[in-house]
């Protein structure tokens, strides 16, 4: 087919018309109007539904979607519906980064809720910093990060350990056996734990890391037997937690004399290991499913109703739930034309709400969250019993283990 | 001294778990020459079968061992019959096919029962610990040790004292000659594969109360199993037993002196070096060619 003059003219005219309609859009100062187009606010939901960490991330996906559905059912945000775009990064950091780019650049999401592991958070960080978008990270983590493009709603080491370690020393003794999975999170937590122990005159009898996914703890248990610590301080994660607890129990060790004190064992892991293996051990976290508050009753009931009566809520899924509401509050403060990720970030500073765990607030300085530390003991029925509740909420100090450094609104500051 | 004995017993326990997991692979790889990358998924299916029998039928672990063996063996039979037997003498395609089957099994479990960790109860009668040589050892670990030796014994008898075993050994030596003597090679292969799969299923069910049950639990086990079989020597059941206990003692011992991360690395390195100088493994069955 040859191109006749007539079709060429017609096509050119059409192109011109298209350009006329399309191009000026680029020149409008607030092209970001697209973020709230057609009464819809698009957000990304980036939790692994397949692969190793799907075990836990599936519940984070569910808690986030529950909050979004509740907000939409109650009329959305100033009439706009939140539209979640769910992607499955398959527990693989490279895929996390790829999907994050797709959500931010391709789908033009105004924020993304996601990640469980630190590895996946580190993988998506460059995407959010380069695109100046906003990532909402619900997991407790090792601290030592200060990004203007991440809202951290999980606990940092000082919020899990400041109450916990002195309490353990007082109740059980000064000899600690530190065991963790072999990656950055347990190492940083242990780093902070050792600082606290030093102040309290405690002693570390062993510090040991097992490979991720490790499931044979008999040699570790022999070492525990021969070193006789007062407390086994555990930052083992994932299915290894289950294997460790079950083998501890099968070996006949006694939680009353030598309890495990964990920063990572939640209702989720307890359900998998069985109440009898979990019973007697301790966890420190800002939230437990049994916490008594009207907000928590509402959350647990809604979660079970939506996802099944046998499901449990835990300290990471609670953060997923309340951070979605904080997102809503921040967006409500903005005019529709101002809806951009940096503006949401500025609006969420100092925002507070009554979460299931108690009143939480985003610290304007470092974008981490004020939380309520709690210490609880696992029971054989698969739930925890809260033994200690902090009298005051605790400020997040992401660089608590590094006295010279602090995270401020200007970024990381080093005092020399 | 106590510590030394304690560590030897620990190594035996780790070794017995390795033997449980590797036995099925040893049969399938050693006798049929099939590199079965879905072996870990058979282990996983066994663990899930234990969970299903316990949760939905209220059967205890010990009572459900026989049905679990039969269910996973049936599964293996179907896969041999409709996938692998169509790929006769195409070893590379077989590797790919078993890998694919493994992925499909993992995702099928994930889609049907979800990806959260599952709980299988430790048999109440075996939940205490007992004294062995003056050392307190978990009764369930002792039970696993006995079970692994018993399964090895049963497998040895099956291979060396039954007609099916004799036919299988004949096929291994020369398939076409065996066939000309009227042995139905297809049927014997399908039965062997089913038996190996059933053993893997049993292993999964037996370790589930000590470890965790998740859709991708098999990935770790298949690596362990291959290390045992390769070190022990293909076609040598006794070699599989010896290498399982050698690896058990070695990784347990290094883990005690150093830690588990170092143990894993050193054991793997030792195997690589050994295979470099003795590609046939530690023990080889003498077969007249």
XYZ file of C-alpha atoms in Angstrom:
705
model
C 0.000 0.000 0.000
C 1.346 3.383 -0.866
C 0.593 6.350 1.248
C -1.624 8.697 -0.691
C -1.401 12.393 -0.146
C -4.849 12.428 1.299
C -4.220 9.842 4.033
C -0.945 11.472 4.847
C -2.677 14.778 5.348
C -5.414 13.218 7.397
C -2.946 11.420 9.626
C -0.883 14.509 10.142
C -3.967 16.446 11.087
C -4.980 13.770 13.541
C -1.524 13.791 15.051
C -1.705 17.557 15.354
C -5.044 17.348 17.085
C -3.701 14.712 19.438
C -0.655 16.808 20.228
C -2.886 19.810 20.806
C -4.895 17.879 23.316
C -1.996 16.034 24.830
C 1.012 18.287 24.889
C -0.185 21.278 26.912
C -0.864 18.848 29.700
C 2.868 18.461 30.140
C 3.261 22.177 30.554
C 0.621 22.636 33.195
C 2.480 23.361 36.389
C 0.627 20.745 38.359
C 0.830 17.710 36.150
C 0.610 15.670 39.346
C -3.136 16.092 39.197
C -2.906 12.587 37.773
C -2.370 11.339 41.317
C -6.042 11.881 42.125
C -7.596 11.429 38.706
C -11.276 10.564 38.422
C -11.952 10.364 42.141
C -9.387 7.596 42.556
C -6.171 7.595 44.561
C -3.838 4.856 43.429
C -1.550 3.206 45.966
C 0.777 0.253 45.556
C 0.676 -2.817 47.821
C 3.980 -4.658 47.601
C 4.085 -7.788 49.766
C 5.326 -11.204 48.621
C 2.520 -13.652 47.961
C 4.924 -16.380 46.808
C 8.413 -17.454 47.857
C 10.053 -17.847 51.271
C 8.687 -14.837 53.141
C 5.169 -15.211 51.727
C 4.521 -17.104 54.978
C 4.328 -13.779 56.790
C 3.921 -11.190 54.025
C 0.597 -12.663 52.978
C -0.843 -11.488 56.300
C 0.606 -7.994 55.736
C -1.083 -7.822 52.363
C -4.351 -8.843 54.024
C -4.119 -6.269 56.820
C -3.367 -3.477 54.323
C -6.254 -4.436 52.048
C -8.584 -4.652 55.049
C -7.757 -1.055 56.042
C -8.205 0.167 52.456
C -11.579 -1.599 52.149
C -12.724 -0.099 55.453
C -11.703 3.402 54.397
C -13.471 3.038 51.041
C -16.600 1.612 52.665
C -16.703 4.668 54.932
C -16.702 6.999 51.932
C -13.053 7.048 50.940
C -10.832 10.083 51.416
C -12.816 13.238 50.801
C -14.931 11.344 48.295
C -12.028 9.719 46.461
C -11.654 5.976 46.581
C -8.294 4.371 47.366
C -7.439 1.961 44.571
C -4.877 -0.630 45.680
C -2.616 -2.029 42.992
C -1.303 -5.333 44.334
C 1.964 -6.702 43.006
C 3.730 -9.909 44.017
C 7.503 -9.416 44.366
C 7.992 -13.158 45.091
C 10.358 -12.710 48.086
C 13.123 -11.625 45.744
C 14.843 -8.233 46.270
C 15.488 -7.704 42.538
C 11.809 -8.315 41.788
C 10.893 -5.929 44.623
C 12.863 -3.197 42.914
C 11.353 -3.934 39.515
C 7.772 -4.002 40.829
C 8.364 -0.836 42.868
C 9.458 0.963 39.703
C 6.377 -0.309 37.901
C 4.093 0.964 40.684
C 5.762 4.356 40.967
C 6.604 5.168 37.356
C 4.119 3.059 35.402
C 1.010 3.167 37.597
C 1.780 6.577 39.129
C 0.939 5.431 42.642
C 1.118 8.239 45.179
C 2.507 5.912 47.869
C 3.444 2.263 48.187
C 2.894 0.052 51.246
C 5.313 -2.823 51.382
C 8.233 -4.994 52.459
C 8.890 -7.291 55.359
C 12.641 -7.957 55.149
C 15.342 -5.324 55.336
C 16.870 -6.749 52.161
C 13.731 -5.921 50.183
C 13.475 -2.450 51.727
C 17.073 -1.670 50.818
C 16.364 -2.926 47.281
C 13.455 -0.543 46.667
C 14.992 2.462 48.448
C 16.799 3.873 45.354
C 13.548 3.778 43.369
C 11.684 5.864 45.933
C 14.531 8.300 46.488
C 15.133 8.905 42.790
C 11.422 9.294 41.971
C 10.820 11.216 45.206
C 7.921 8.914 46.004
C 6.858 7.548 49.397
C 7.265 4.027 50.856
C 5.405 2.877 53.975
C 7.367 0.186 55.834
C 5.459 -1.639 58.620
C 8.101 -3.995 59.995
C 10.194 -3.761 63.124
C 13.726 -3.377 61.855
C 17.338 -2.722 62.832
C 17.256 1.087 62.557
C 20.326 2.881 61.214
C 18.432 4.261 58.250
C 17.334 7.810 57.609
C 15.430 8.213 54.356
C 13.098 11.085 53.521
C 11.115 8.757 51.310
C 10.181 6.087 53.824
C 7.640 6.212 56.665
C 8.706 3.623 59.241
C 5.825 2.364 61.382
C 7.519 -0.623 63.011
C 9.717 -0.626 66.101
C 13.442 0.173 66.054
C 15.888 -1.476 68.532
C 15.459 1.051 71.350
C 11.677 0.566 71.292
C 11.945 -3.205 71.649
C 14.941 -3.478 73.958
C 15.101 -0.477 76.335
C 12.459 -2.001 78.616
C 13.032 -5.620 77.721
C 16.739 -6.206 78.399
C 16.831 -4.636 81.911
C 13.653 -6.544 82.767
C 15.232 -9.838 81.656
C 18.435 -9.153 83.589
C 16.464 -8.368 86.730
C 14.194 -11.368 86.454
C 16.543 -14.096 85.182
C 20.163 -13.006 85.389
C 23.038 -11.441 83.533
C 24.279 -14.257 81.287
C 22.902 -13.868 77.750
C 23.233 -16.265 74.807
C 22.671 -14.268 71.607
C 21.384 -16.250 68.649
C 20.142 -14.876 65.347
C 19.755 -15.590 61.663
C 22.750 -14.628 59.610
C 21.936 -11.188 58.157
C 21.896 -7.511 59.029
C 18.823 -7.316 61.277
C 19.945 -9.745 64.023
C 23.477 -8.330 63.985
C 22.299 -4.755 64.576
C 19.820 -5.819 67.267
C 22.549 -7.790 69.038
C 24.840 -4.816 68.693
C 22.351 -2.721 70.654
C 21.674 -5.525 73.129
C 25.395 -5.769 73.912
C 25.495 -2.011 74.606
C 22.617 -2.310 77.037
C 24.180 -5.346 78.721
C 27.457 -3.518 79.122
C 25.673 -0.752 81.047
C 23.872 -3.315 83.207
C 27.004 -5.328 83.899
C 25.691 -8.279 81.900
C 27.684 -10.925 80.108
C 27.405 -12.375 76.598
C 28.340 -16.069 76.788
C 27.992 -16.620 73.024
C 26.939 -14.724 69.940
C 25.981 -16.946 67.068
C 24.272 -16.736 63.700
C 22.645 -19.580 61.760
C 21.947 -19.563 58.002
C 18.527 -18.238 56.910
C 16.048 -21.118 56.732
C 18.219 -23.276 59.021
C 16.254 -26.020 60.738
C 18.718 -28.197 62.664
C 19.454 -26.759 66.101
C 20.787 -29.754 67.995
C 24.373 -28.471 68.104
C 23.155 -25.040 69.187
C 21.183 -26.692 71.957
C 24.289 -28.591 73.085
C 26.153 -25.300 73.270
C 23.330 -23.738 75.248
C 23.498 -26.668 77.658
C 27.227 -26.307 78.114
C 27.265 -22.501 78.544
C 24.192 -22.395 80.840
C 22.992 -18.842 80.081
C 20.182 -17.171 82.035
C 18.505 -15.882 78.890
C 18.573 -16.977 75.244
C 18.173 -13.748 73.321
C 16.750 -14.746 69.926
C 16.542 -12.831 66.689
C 16.126 -15.972 64.587
C 13.526 -15.307 61.880
C 11.057 -17.190 59.681
C 10.610 -20.949 59.791
C 13.861 -21.306 61.786
C 12.030 -19.849 64.809
C 9.613 -22.756 64.651
C 12.385 -25.368 64.405
C 14.370 -23.759 67.260
C 11.409 -23.709 69.665
C 10.294 -27.246 68.864
C 13.779 -28.685 69.249
C 14.343 -26.729 72.480
C 11.159 -28.296 73.829
C 12.007 -31.792 72.539
C 15.467 -31.576 74.150
C 13.795 -31.093 77.506
C 15.102 -27.595 78.307
C 13.063 -25.575 80.764
C 11.737 -22.104 79.869
C 11.417 -21.247 83.563
C 15.171 -21.490 84.084
C 16.460 -20.539 80.648
C 13.769 -18.760 78.645
C 14.085 -17.548 75.096
C 13.579 -13.827 74.776
C 12.634 -12.943 71.236
C 12.134 -9.800 69.199
C 10.644 -11.716 66.284
C 8.292 -14.405 67.608
C 4.700 -13.305 67.012
C 1.298 -15.003 67.101
C 2.001 -16.083 63.528
C 5.061 -18.160 64.442
C 3.436 -19.456 67.623
C 0.529 -20.848 65.597
C 2.998 -22.764 63.430
C 5.122 -24.196 66.265
C 2.200 -25.103 68.492
C 1.384 -23.556 71.850
C 3.235 -26.215 73.870
C 6.579 -25.351 72.209
C 6.030 -21.611 72.620
C 4.728 -21.629 76.183
C 6.875 -19.844 78.733
C 9.033 -17.853 76.325
C 9.000 -14.061 76.026
C 8.575 -11.534 73.233
C 8.901 -7.768 73.259
C 6.773 -5.836 70.768
C 4.404 -2.865 70.634
C 1.383 -5.016 69.882
C -0.073 -8.381 70.805
C -3.350 -9.824 69.634
C -4.666 -10.081 73.215
C -4.094 -6.378 73.944
C -7.245 -4.942 75.467
C -8.525 -1.824 73.767
C -11.709 -1.021 71.844
C -9.603 -0.270 68.729
C -7.930 -3.669 68.894
C -11.189 -5.531 69.428
C -12.535 -3.845 66.330
C -9.376 -4.672 64.346
C -9.237 -8.340 65.354
C -12.935 -8.835 64.715
C -12.784 -7.173 61.284
C -9.665 -9.133 60.330
C -11.196 -12.476 61.258
C -14.453 -11.624 59.561
C -12.706 -10.662 56.341
C -9.982 -13.338 56.183
C -11.142 -16.286 58.309
C -11.814 -17.060 61.960
C -8.590 -19.070 62.355
C -6.369 -16.132 61.330
C -4.215 -14.229 63.810
C -3.143 -10.584 63.916
C 0.388 -9.716 64.994
C 2.747 -6.786 65.525
C 3.576 -6.295 61.857
C 0.059 -6.692 60.502
C -1.153 -4.171 63.098
C 1.362 -1.637 61.774
C 0.149 -2.328 58.222
C -3.366 -1.568 59.383
C -2.710 1.693 61.221
C -0.226 3.081 58.688
C -2.930 2.920 56.013
C -5.119 5.085 58.276
C -2.233 7.506 58.828
C -1.943 7.735 55.050
C -5.627 8.634 54.912
C -5.213 11.338 57.549
C -2.280 12.865 55.705
C -4.118 12.909 52.374
C -7.165 14.498 54.037
C -5.017 17.466 55.036
C -4.070 18.190 51.419
C -6.016 19.884 48.643
C -6.577 17.507 45.731
C -4.273 19.561 43.531
C -1.495 19.282 46.133
C -1.590 15.523 46.251
C 2.024 14.490 45.692
C 4.257 12.042 47.568
C 6.485 14.773 49.119
C 3.400 16.695 50.291
C 1.972 13.548 51.870
C 5.290 13.039 53.607
C 5.189 16.561 55.019
C 1.550 16.188 56.001
C 2.079 12.944 57.900
C 4.728 14.476 60.167
C 3.272 14.701 63.639
C 0.082 12.901 62.615
C -1.300 10.728 65.385
C -4.144 8.306 65.826
C -5.404 5.697 68.267
C -4.063 2.462 66.811
C -4.950 -0.996 68.173
C -1.767 -0.846 70.344
C -2.501 2.650 71.690
C -1.858 6.185 70.469
C 0.851 6.333 67.814
C 2.447 9.347 66.183
C 4.874 9.928 63.326
C 7.994 11.662 64.669
C 8.559 14.716 62.399
C 12.320 14.469 62.768
C 12.977 10.976 61.484
C 9.654 9.718 60.071
C 9.677 6.787 62.486
C 6.796 6.139 64.885
C 6.176 6.682 68.606
C 5.080 3.288 69.924
C 4.061 1.480 73.122
C 6.572 -1.244 74.096
C 5.101 -4.327 75.727
C 6.583 -7.522 77.136
C 4.526 -10.686 76.849
C 4.825 -14.377 77.602
C 3.532 -17.054 75.240
C 0.857 -19.395 76.571
C 0.068 -22.942 75.531
C -3.192 -21.800 73.906
C -1.163 -20.004 71.212
C -1.774 -16.501 72.555
C 0.412 -14.206 74.629
C -0.139 -12.812 78.100
C 1.028 -9.207 78.383
C 3.145 -8.872 81.529
C 4.543 -5.368 81.222
C 3.067 -2.389 79.430
C 5.133 0.740 79.097
C 3.695 3.636 81.104
C 4.718 6.045 78.402
C 5.106 5.719 74.705
C 8.635 5.613 73.428
C 10.352 7.872 70.970
C 11.923 6.129 67.968
C 15.716 6.505 67.950
C 16.927 4.739 64.797
C 20.590 5.402 65.629
C 20.401 4.435 69.293
C 23.419 2.122 69.023
C 25.507 4.890 67.405
C 25.818 7.771 69.875
C 27.556 10.107 67.419
C 24.804 9.922 64.833
C 21.196 11.002 64.672
C 18.486 11.153 62.050
C 17.032 14.652 61.581
C 14.830 16.446 59.078
C 17.969 17.379 57.189
C 19.052 13.762 57.001
C 21.755 11.931 58.909
C 23.799 14.221 61.160
C 27.145 13.209 62.660
C 28.388 14.914 65.775
C 32.136 14.907 65.850
C 33.907 -36.311 77.983
C 30.181 -35.884 78.511
C 30.194 -33.161 75.943
C 31.972 -35.415 73.488
C 29.413 -38.205 73.849
C 26.630 -35.640 73.688
C 28.021 -34.393 70.409
C 28.400 -37.919 68.979
C 24.758 -38.636 69.820
C 23.738 -35.331 68.241
C 25.645 -36.261 65.089
C 23.863 -39.615 64.968
C 20.546 -37.831 65.232
C 21.387 -35.367 62.454
C 22.689 -38.284 60.396
C 19.513 -40.285 60.851
C 17.420 -37.375 59.586
C 19.743 -37.061 56.566
C 19.403 -40.799 55.942
C 15.607 -40.606 56.110
C 15.536 -37.853 53.519
C 18.213 -39.367 51.266
C 17.006 -42.977 51.206
C 14.247 -42.384 48.642
C 16.577 -40.372 46.453
C 19.236 -43.037 46.699
C 16.804 -45.632 45.296
C 15.590 -43.404 42.478
C 18.946 -41.904 41.522
C 21.049 -44.955 42.278
C 18.970 -47.570 40.528
C 17.099 -45.683 37.858
C 19.666 -42.979 37.188
C 16.949 -40.353 37.380
C 18.037 -37.045 38.880
C 14.798 -36.271 40.634
C 14.726 -32.570 41.510
C 11.150 -32.964 42.758
C 12.429 -35.129 45.627
C 12.181 -32.214 48.078
C 8.591 -31.666 47.043
C 7.768 -35.305 47.796
C 9.196 -34.680 51.262
C 7.000 -31.594 51.481
C 3.901 -33.530 50.335
C 4.539 -36.065 53.079
C 4.685 -33.308 55.690
C 1.472 -31.756 54.386
C -0.201 -35.164 54.302
C 0.689 -35.519 57.991
C -0.855 -32.112 58.627
C -4.037 -32.991 56.694
C -4.475 -36.340 58.468
C -3.931 -34.650 61.817
C -6.075 -31.564 61.276
C -8.970 -32.948 59.285
C -9.125 -36.617 60.278
C -7.739 -36.336 63.793
C -5.158 -39.056 63.165
C -1.937 -38.959 65.173
C 1.370 -38.889 63.332
C 2.278 -42.507 64.039
C -1.115 -43.796 62.950
C -0.959 -41.917 59.681
C 2.506 -43.048 58.571
C 1.265 -45.945 56.420
C -1.435 -43.931 54.635
C 1.084 -41.122 54.047
C 3.508 -43.580 52.463
C 0.746 -44.895 50.190
C -0.536 -41.457 49.197
C 2.867 -40.045 48.243
C 3.882 -43.318 46.561
C 0.719 -43.165 44.449
C 1.669 -39.628 43.541
C 5.137 -40.754 42.525
C 3.660 -43.580 40.475
C 1.459 -41.169 38.526
C 4.394 -38.864 37.820
C 6.617 -41.749 36.664
C 3.875 -43.207 34.514
C 2.705 -39.999 32.817
C 5.812 -37.829 32.764
C 9.108 -39.601 33.296
C 8.485 -42.857 31.456
C 7.808 -40.792 28.349
C 11.296 -39.311 28.644
C 13.238 -42.584 28.647
C 16.959 -42.182 28.056
C 16.744 -38.397 27.970
C 18.493 -37.486 31.229
C 18.602 -33.728 30.637
C 14.909 -33.545 29.799
C 14.208 -35.623 32.885
C 16.023 -33.135 35.097
C 13.991 -30.293 33.629
C 10.758 -32.231 33.902
C 11.282 -33.149 37.559
C 12.251 -29.563 38.321
C 9.038 -28.387 36.660
C 6.986 -30.948 38.550
C 8.592 -29.669 41.762
C 7.613 -26.057 41.047
C 4.089 -27.085 40.139
C 3.693 -29.090 43.344
C 4.959 -26.150 45.424
C 2.568 -23.692 43.835
C -0.323 -26.159 43.916
C 0.108 -26.525 47.675
C 0.444 -22.763 48.071
C -2.731 -22.095 46.084
C -4.791 -24.822 47.699
C -3.867 -24.617 51.397
C -2.081 -21.241 51.581
C 1.514 -20.364 52.292
C 1.492 -20.005 56.072
C 3.570 -22.414 58.178
C 1.650 -25.490 59.286
C 1.711 -27.323 62.565
C 2.111 -31.084 63.022
C 1.897 -32.332 66.589
C 4.738 -34.268 68.175
C 3.345 -37.708 69.198
C 2.543 -37.161 72.913
C 4.156 -40.473 73.903
C 7.462 -39.301 72.443
C 7.480 -35.682 73.582
C 9.766 -36.255 76.600
C 13.466 -36.815 76.686
C 15.243 -40.019 77.725
C 18.684 -41.131 78.849
C 21.120 -42.510 76.269
C 24.636 -43.292 77.577
C 23.940 -40.920 80.454
C 22.982 -38.117 78.080
C 19.483 -36.694 77.954
C 18.172 -36.997 74.408
C 14.767 -36.173 72.973
C 12.734 -39.403 72.725
C 11.481 -38.338 69.339
C 15.037 -38.081 68.015
C 15.741 -41.597 69.263
C 12.573 -42.721 67.511
C 13.722 -41.072 64.277
C 17.030 -42.890 64.550
C 15.307 -46.258 64.943
C 12.864 -45.459 62.139
C 15.640 -44.533 59.715
C 17.549 -47.752 60.419
C 14.345 -49.794 60.069
C 13.484 -48.180 56.747
C 17.003 -48.798 55.528
C 16.699 -52.459 56.543
C 13.361 -52.810 54.773
C 14.773 -51.226 51.642
C 17.818 -53.479 51.683
C 15.630 -56.574 52.024
C 13.396 -55.365 49.241
C 16.332 -54.876 46.909
C 18.208 -58.066 47.757
C 15.685 -60.609 48.951
C 12.578 -60.135 46.814
C 11.699 -60.887 43.213
C 10.948 -57.258 42.434
C 14.363 -56.300 43.803
C 16.059 -58.965 41.746
C 14.266 -57.843 38.611
C 15.264 -54.246 39.346
C 18.904 -55.242 39.753
C 18.715 -57.134 36.493
C 17.311 -54.102 34.705
C 20.024 -51.891 36.177
C 22.702 -54.198 34.748
C 21.192 -54.479 31.295
C 17.737 -53.348 30.487
C 17.367 -55.019 27.087
C 18.654 -58.395 28.201
C 16.420 -58.230 31.239
C 13.478 -57.412 29.010
C 14.257 -60.367 26.762
C 13.906 -62.582 29.821
C 10.364 -61.362 30.167
C 10.854 -58.694 32.846
C 8.421 -55.845 32.491
C 10.899 -52.992 32.888
C 8.250 -50.276 32.733
C 6.298 -51.738 35.594
C 9.367 -52.312 37.759
C 10.554 -48.736 37.142
C 7.165 -47.298 38.052
C 7.082 -49.337 41.258
C 10.624 -48.320 42.167
C 9.912 -44.651 41.629
C 6.715 -44.924 43.642
C 8.620 -46.619 46.470
C 11.284 -43.892 46.466
C 8.617 -41.179 46.470
C 6.800 -42.929 49.325
C 10.014 -43.003 51.357
C 10.477 -39.275 50.745
C 6.911 -38.693 51.912
C 7.564 -40.678 55.082
C 10.697 -38.632 55.718
C 8.701 -35.402 55.394
C 6.046 -36.631 57.785
C 8.618 -37.853 60.309
C 10.667 -34.641 60.452
C 7.636 -32.313 60.455
C 7.144 -32.235 64.245
C 10.737 -31.100 64.795
C 10.950 -28.621 61.959
C 8.438 -26.478 60.126
C 5.969 -27.258 57.371
C 5.772 -24.800 54.484
C 5.359 -25.082 50.694
C 9.052 -24.480 49.992
C 10.490 -26.628 52.774
C 11.654 -29.181 50.180
C 14.356 -26.980 48.668
C 16.697 -27.448 51.602
C 16.107 -31.182 51.846
C 16.796 -31.934 48.190
C 20.255 -30.341 48.487
C 21.029 -32.351 51.645
C 19.796 -35.537 50.012
C 21.934 -35.080 46.922
C 25.018 -34.392 49.047
C 24.454 -37.644 50.928
C 23.897 -39.722 47.799
C 26.786 -38.209 45.848
C 29.191 -38.597 48.763
C 28.061 -42.138 49.489
C 28.349 -43.286 45.931
C 25.570 -43.947 43.482
C 24.067 -47.457 43.516
C 25.316 -48.145 46.998
C 22.704 -48.277 49.732
C 25.300 -48.961 52.389
C 27.265 -45.982 51.087
C 24.195 -43.780 51.597
C 23.964 -44.865 55.224
C 27.658 -44.305 55.873
C 27.718 -40.924 54.206
C 24.564 -39.751 56.024
C 26.202 -40.433 59.381
C 29.568 -39.017 58.309
C 27.860 -35.795 57.214
C 25.757 -35.748 60.372
C 28.753 -36.046 62.682
C 30.785 -33.616 60.631
C 28.205 -30.829 60.406
C 27.095 -31.320 64.009
C 30.685 -31.238 65.250
C 31.740 -28.169 63.280
C 28.532 -26.419 64.286
C 29.384 -27.066 67.921
C 32.980 -25.867 67.632
C 32.245 -22.959 65.306
C 28.699 -22.319 64.121
C 26.160 -23.623 61.625
C 27.068 -21.175 58.897
C 30.700 -22.296 58.937
C 29.646 -25.948 59.188
C 27.528 -25.682 56.060
C 30.353 -24.117 54.075
C 33.060 -26.544 55.221
C 30.921 -29.635 54.612
C 30.070 -28.480 51.099
C 33.706 -27.672 50.373
C 34.825 -31.084 51.669
C 32.361 -32.820 49.369
C 33.490 -30.809 46.354
C 37.133 -31.662 47.037
C 36.337 -35.329 47.589
C 34.318 -35.573 44.368
C 37.235 -34.015 42.512
C 39.487 -36.928 43.511
C 36.878 -39.663 43.829
C 34.069 -38.890 41.384
C 32.338 -42.199 42.103
C 31.872 -41.284 45.776
C 33.152 -43.008 48.903
C 31.571 -46.381 48.279
C 30.915 -47.987 44.934
C 28.916 -51.066 44.201
C 30.939 -53.485 42.110
C 28.930 -54.277 39.037
C 30.220 -56.382 36.215
C 29.907 -54.392 33.055
